[in-house]
Amino acid sequence: MPGFTHEVEVLDPIGLHARPASQIVKLVKEADVNLTIGRPGSESMSAKSALMLMSMKVKTGEKLILTFENTDEVSASNIASQIQEFLKG
């Protein structure tokens, strides 16, 4: 199955911190998808570890690329929308 990508923006005034990182990990594990997250043009990290996501030190206003594997486009879009909500703060 082909992969799908979506772009999200971190709007939380604190950036990507523990709460949204753990919400993302929980969502990805429950949905049983392979998701990597990274800055445009940079290496991506697995979204199955909150510590890995927080180690990216993403700040407010940065855009992130979500790359989905083993899911359909509708599911990927729904998950991306939920992740964007987590990143609003």
mmCIF file with all atom_site columns, C-alpha atoms in Angstrom:
data_model
loop_
_atom_site.group_PDB
_atom_site.id
_atom_site.type_symbol
_atom_site.label_atom_id
_atom_site.label_alt_id
_atom_site.label_comp_id
_atom_site.label_asym_id
_atom_site.label_entity_id
_atom_site.label_seq_id
_atom_site.pdbx_PDB_ins_code
_atom_site.Cartn_x
_atom_site.Cartn_y
_atom_site.Cartn_z
_atom_site.occupancy
_atom_site.B_iso_or_equiv
_atom_site.pdbx_formal_charge
_atom_site.auth_seq_id
_atom_site.auth_comp_id
_atom_site.auth_asym_id
_atom_site.auth_atom_id
_atom_site.pdbx_PDB_model_num
ATOM 1  C CA . MET A 1 1  ? 0.000  0.000  0.000  1.00 0.00 ? 1  MET A CA 1
ATOM 2  C CA . PRO A 1 2  ? 1.432  3.418  -0.915 1.00 0.00 ? 2  PRO A CA 1
ATOM 3  C CA . GLY A 1 3  ? 2.299  5.969  1.725  1.00 0.00 ? 3  GLY A CA 1
ATOM 4  C CA . PHE A 1 4  ? 0.568  9.285  2.248  1.00 0.00 ? 4  PHE A CA 1
ATOM 5  C CA . THR A 1 5  ? 1.978  12.561 3.523  1.00 0.00 ? 5  THR A CA 1
ATOM 6  C CA . HIS A 1 6  ? 0.296  15.441 5.309  1.00 0.00 ? 6  HIS A CA 1
ATOM 7  C CA . GLU A 1 7  ? 1.665  18.720 6.612  1.00 0.00 ? 7  GLU A CA 1
ATOM 8  C CA . VAL A 1 8  ? 0.737  20.086 10.036 1.00 0.00 ? 8  VAL A CA 1
ATOM 9  C CA . GLU A 1 9  ? 1.785  23.230 11.883 1.00 0.00 ? 9  GLU A CA 1
ATOM 10 C CA . VAL A 1 10 ? 2.716  23.424 15.558 1.00 0.00 ? 10 VAL A CA 1
ATOM 11 C CA . LEU A 1 11 ? 0.541  26.175 17.044 1.00 0.00 ? 11 LEU A CA 1
ATOM 12 C CA . ASP A 1 12 ? 0.999  25.355 20.744 1.00 0.00 ? 12 ASP A CA 1
ATOM 13 C CA . PRO A 1 13 ? 2.876  28.246 22.417 1.00 0.00 ? 13 PRO A CA 1
ATOM 14 C CA . ILE A 1 14 ? 5.201  25.717 24.082 1.00 0.00 ? 14 ILE A CA 1
ATOM 15 C CA . GLY A 1 15 ? 5.921  23.815 20.861 1.00 0.00 ? 15 GLY A CA 1
ATOM 16 C CA . LEU A 1 16 ? 5.847  20.022 20.661 1.00 0.00 ? 16 LEU A CA 1
ATOM 17 C CA . HIS A 1 17 ? 6.059  19.064 24.334 1.00 0.00 ? 17 HIS A CA 1
ATOM 18 C CA . ALA A 1 18 ? 5.119  16.053 26.491 1.00 0.00 ? 18 ALA A CA 1
ATOM 19 C CA . ARG A 1 19 ? 1.319  16.260 26.307 1.00 0.00 ? 19 ARG A CA 1
ATOM 20 C CA . PRO A 1 20 ? 0.871  16.470 22.522 1.00 0.00 ? 20 PRO A CA 1
ATOM 21 C CA . ALA A 1 21 ? 3.749  14.033 21.977 1.00 0.00 ? 21 ALA A CA 1
ATOM 22 C CA . SER A 1 22 ? 2.101  11.431 24.214 1.00 0.00 ? 22 SER A CA 1
ATOM 23 C CA . GLN A 1 23 ? -1.297 12.051 22.568 1.00 0.00 ? 23 GLN A CA 1
ATOM 24 C CA . ILE A 1 24 ? 0.266  11.450 19.139 1.00 0.00 ? 24 ILE A CA 1
ATOM 25 C CA . VAL A 1 25 ? 1.949  8.231  20.299 1.00 0.00 ? 25 VAL A CA 1
ATOM 26 C CA . LYS A 1 26 ? -1.283 6.934  21.834 1.00 0.00 ? 26 LYS A CA 1
ATOM 27 C CA . LEU A 1 27 ? -3.257 7.708  18.660 1.00 0.00 ? 27 LEU A CA 1
ATOM 28 C CA . VAL A 1 28 ? -0.678 6.057  16.387 1.00 0.00 ? 28 VAL A CA 1
ATOM 29 C CA . LYS A 1 29 ? -0.530 2.923  18.524 1.00 0.00 ? 29 LYS A CA 1
ATOM 30 C CA . GLU A 1 30 ? -4.331 2.650  18.745 1.00 0.00 ? 30 GLU A CA 1
ATOM 31 C CA . ALA A 1 31 ? -4.693 3.148  14.975 1.00 0.00 ? 31 ALA A CA 1
ATOM 32 C CA . ASP A 1 32 ? -1.902 0.615  14.340 1.00 0.00 ? 32 ASP A CA 1
ATOM 33 C CA . VAL A 1 33 ? -0.229 2.682  11.614 1.00 0.00 ? 33 VAL A CA 1
ATOM 34 C CA . ASN A 1 34 ? 3.388  3.347  10.790 1.00 0.00 ? 34 ASN A CA 1
ATOM 35 C CA . LEU A 1 35 ? 3.884  7.092  11.022 1.00 0.00 ? 35 LEU A CA 1
ATOM 36 C CA . THR A 1 36 ? 7.052  9.121  10.852 1.00 0.00 ? 36 THR A CA 1
ATOM 37 C CA . ILE A 1 37 ? 7.236  12.819 11.646 1.00 0.00 ? 37 ILE A CA 1
ATOM 38 C CA . GLY A 1 38 ? 9.897  15.261 10.540 1.00 0.00 ? 38 GLY A CA 1
ATOM 39 C CA . ARG A 1 39 ? 10.649 18.772 9.436  1.00 0.00 ? 39 ARG A CA 1
ATOM 40 C CA . PRO A 1 40 ? 10.478 19.420 5.691  1.00 0.00 ? 40 PRO A CA 1
ATOM 41 C CA . GLY A 1 41 ? 13.783 18.348 4.133  1.00 0.00 ? 41 GLY A CA 1
ATOM 42 C CA . SER A 1 42 ? 15.015 16.651 7.316  1.00 0.00 ? 42 SER A CA 1
ATOM 43 C CA . GLU A 1 43 ? 15.151 13.118 8.641  1.00 0.00 ? 43 GLU A CA 1
ATOM 44 C CA . SER A 1 44 ? 11.910 11.806 10.128 1.00 0.00 ? 44 SER A CA 1
ATOM 45 C CA . MET A 1 45 ? 11.391 9.999  13.420 1.00 0.00 ? 45 MET A CA 1
ATOM 46 C CA . SER A 1 46 ? 8.976  7.264  14.398 1.00 0.00 ? 46 SER A CA 1
ATOM 47 C CA . ALA A 1 47 ? 5.816  8.543  16.048 1.00 0.00 ? 47 ALA A CA 1
ATOM 48 C CA . LYS A 1 48 ? 5.773  5.569  18.427 1.00 0.00 ? 48 LYS A CA 1
ATOM 49 C CA . SER A 1 49 ? 8.016  7.250  21.008 1.00 0.00 ? 49 SER A CA 1
ATOM 50 C CA . ALA A 1 50 ? 7.119  10.473 22.818 1.00 0.00 ? 50 ALA A CA 1
ATOM 51 C CA . LEU A 1 51 ? 10.766 10.938 23.823 1.00 0.00 ? 51 LEU A CA 1
ATOM 52 C CA . MET A 1 52 ? 11.895 10.753 20.201 1.00 0.00 ? 52 MET A CA 1
ATOM 53 C CA . LEU A 1 53 ? 9.283  13.325 19.196 1.00 0.00 ? 53 LEU A CA 1
ATOM 54 C CA . MET A 1 54 ? 10.233 15.687 22.025 1.00 0.00 ? 54 MET A CA 1
ATOM 55 C CA . SER A 1 55 ? 13.927 15.316 21.153 1.00 0.00 ? 55 SER A CA 1
ATOM 56 C CA . MET A 1 56 ? 13.160 17.071 17.851 1.00 0.00 ? 56 MET A CA 1
ATOM 57 C CA . LYS A 1 57 ? 12.698 20.311 19.874 1.00 0.00 ? 57 LYS A CA 1
ATOM 58 C CA . VAL A 1 58 ? 9.964  21.581 17.571 1.00 0.00 ? 58 VAL A CA 1
ATOM 59 C CA . LYS A 1 59 ? 8.971  25.174 18.252 1.00 0.00 ? 59 LYS A CA 1
ATOM 60 C CA . THR A 1 60 ? 5.759  27.130 17.727 1.00 0.00 ? 60 THR A CA 1
ATOM 61 C CA . GLY A 1 61 ? 5.117  27.944 14.072 1.00 0.00 ? 61 GLY A CA 1
ATOM 62 C CA . GLU A 1 62 ? 7.195  25.096 12.649 1.00 0.00 ? 62 GLU A CA 1
ATOM 63 C CA . LYS A 1 63 ? 5.676  22.830 10.039 1.00 0.00 ? 63 LYS A CA 1
ATOM 64 C CA . LEU A 1 64 ? 5.999  19.055 10.230 1.00 0.00 ? 64 LEU A CA 1
ATOM 65 C CA . ILE A 1 65 ? 5.567  16.399 7.570  1.00 0.00 ? 65 ILE A CA 1
ATOM 66 C CA . LEU A 1 66 ? 3.591  13.309 8.583  1.00 0.00 ? 66 LEU A CA 1
ATOM 67 C CA . THR A 1 67 ? 4.381  10.242 6.463  1.00 0.00 ? 67 THR A CA 1
ATOM 68 C CA . PHE A 1 68 ? 1.956  7.336  6.782  1.00 0.00 ? 68 PHE A CA 1
ATOM 69 C CA . GLU A 1 69 ? 2.524  3.729  5.730  1.00 0.00 ? 69 GLU A CA 1
ATOM 70 C CA . ASN A 1 70 ? 0.101  0.772  5.825  1.00 0.00 ? 70 ASN A CA 1
ATOM 71 C CA . THR A 1 71 ? -3.070 2.871  5.883  1.00 0.00 ? 71 THR A CA 1
ATOM 72 C CA . ASP A 1 72 ? -5.549 4.317  3.426  1.00 0.00 ? 72 ASP A CA 1
ATOM 73 C CA . GLU A 1 73 ? -5.776 7.988  2.532  1.00 0.00 ? 73 GLU A CA 1
ATOM 74 C CA . VAL A 1 74 ? -8.998 8.620  4.470  1.00 0.00 ? 74 VAL A CA 1
ATOM 75 C CA . SER A 1 75 ? -7.558 7.145  7.685  1.00 0.00 ? 75 SER A CA 1
ATOM 76 C CA . ALA A 1 76 ? -4.300 9.047  7.202  1.00 0.00 ? 76 ALA A CA 1
ATOM 77 C CA . SER A 1 77 ? -6.228 12.290 6.709  1.00 0.00 ? 77 SER A CA 1
ATOM 78 C CA . ASN A 1 78 ? -8.333 11.688 9.832  1.00 0.00 ? 78 ASN A CA 1
ATOM 79 C CA . ILE A 1 79 ? -5.252 10.930 11.939 1.00 0.00 ? 79 ILE A CA 1
ATOM 80 C CA . ALA A 1 80 ? -3.463 14.010 10.559 1.00 0.00 ? 80 ALA A CA 1
ATOM 81 C CA . SER A 1 81 ? -6.472 16.161 11.518 1.00 0.00 ? 81 SER A CA 1
ATOM 82 C CA . GLN A 1 82 ? -6.404 14.791 15.059 1.00 0.00 ? 82 GLN A CA 1
ATOM 83 C CA . ILE A 1 83 ? -2.659 15.420 15.309 1.00 0.00 ? 83 ILE A CA 1
ATOM 84 C CA . GLN A 1 84 ? -3.175 19.012 14.143 1.00 0.00 ? 84 GLN A CA 1
ATOM 85 C CA . GLU A 1 85 ? -5.707 19.436 16.972 1.00 0.00 ? 85 GLU A CA 1
ATOM 86 C CA . PHE A 1 86 ? -3.155 18.099 19.495 1.00 0.00 ? 86 PHE A CA 1
ATOM 87 C CA . LEU A 1 87 ? -0.644 20.684 18.227 1.00 0.00 ? 87 LEU A CA 1
ATOM 88 C CA . LYS A 1 88 ? -2.981 23.647 18.755 1.00 0.00 ? 88 LYS A CA 1
ATOM 89 C CA . GLY A 1 89 ? -2.370 23.721 22.495 1.00 0.00 ? 89 GLY A CA 1
#
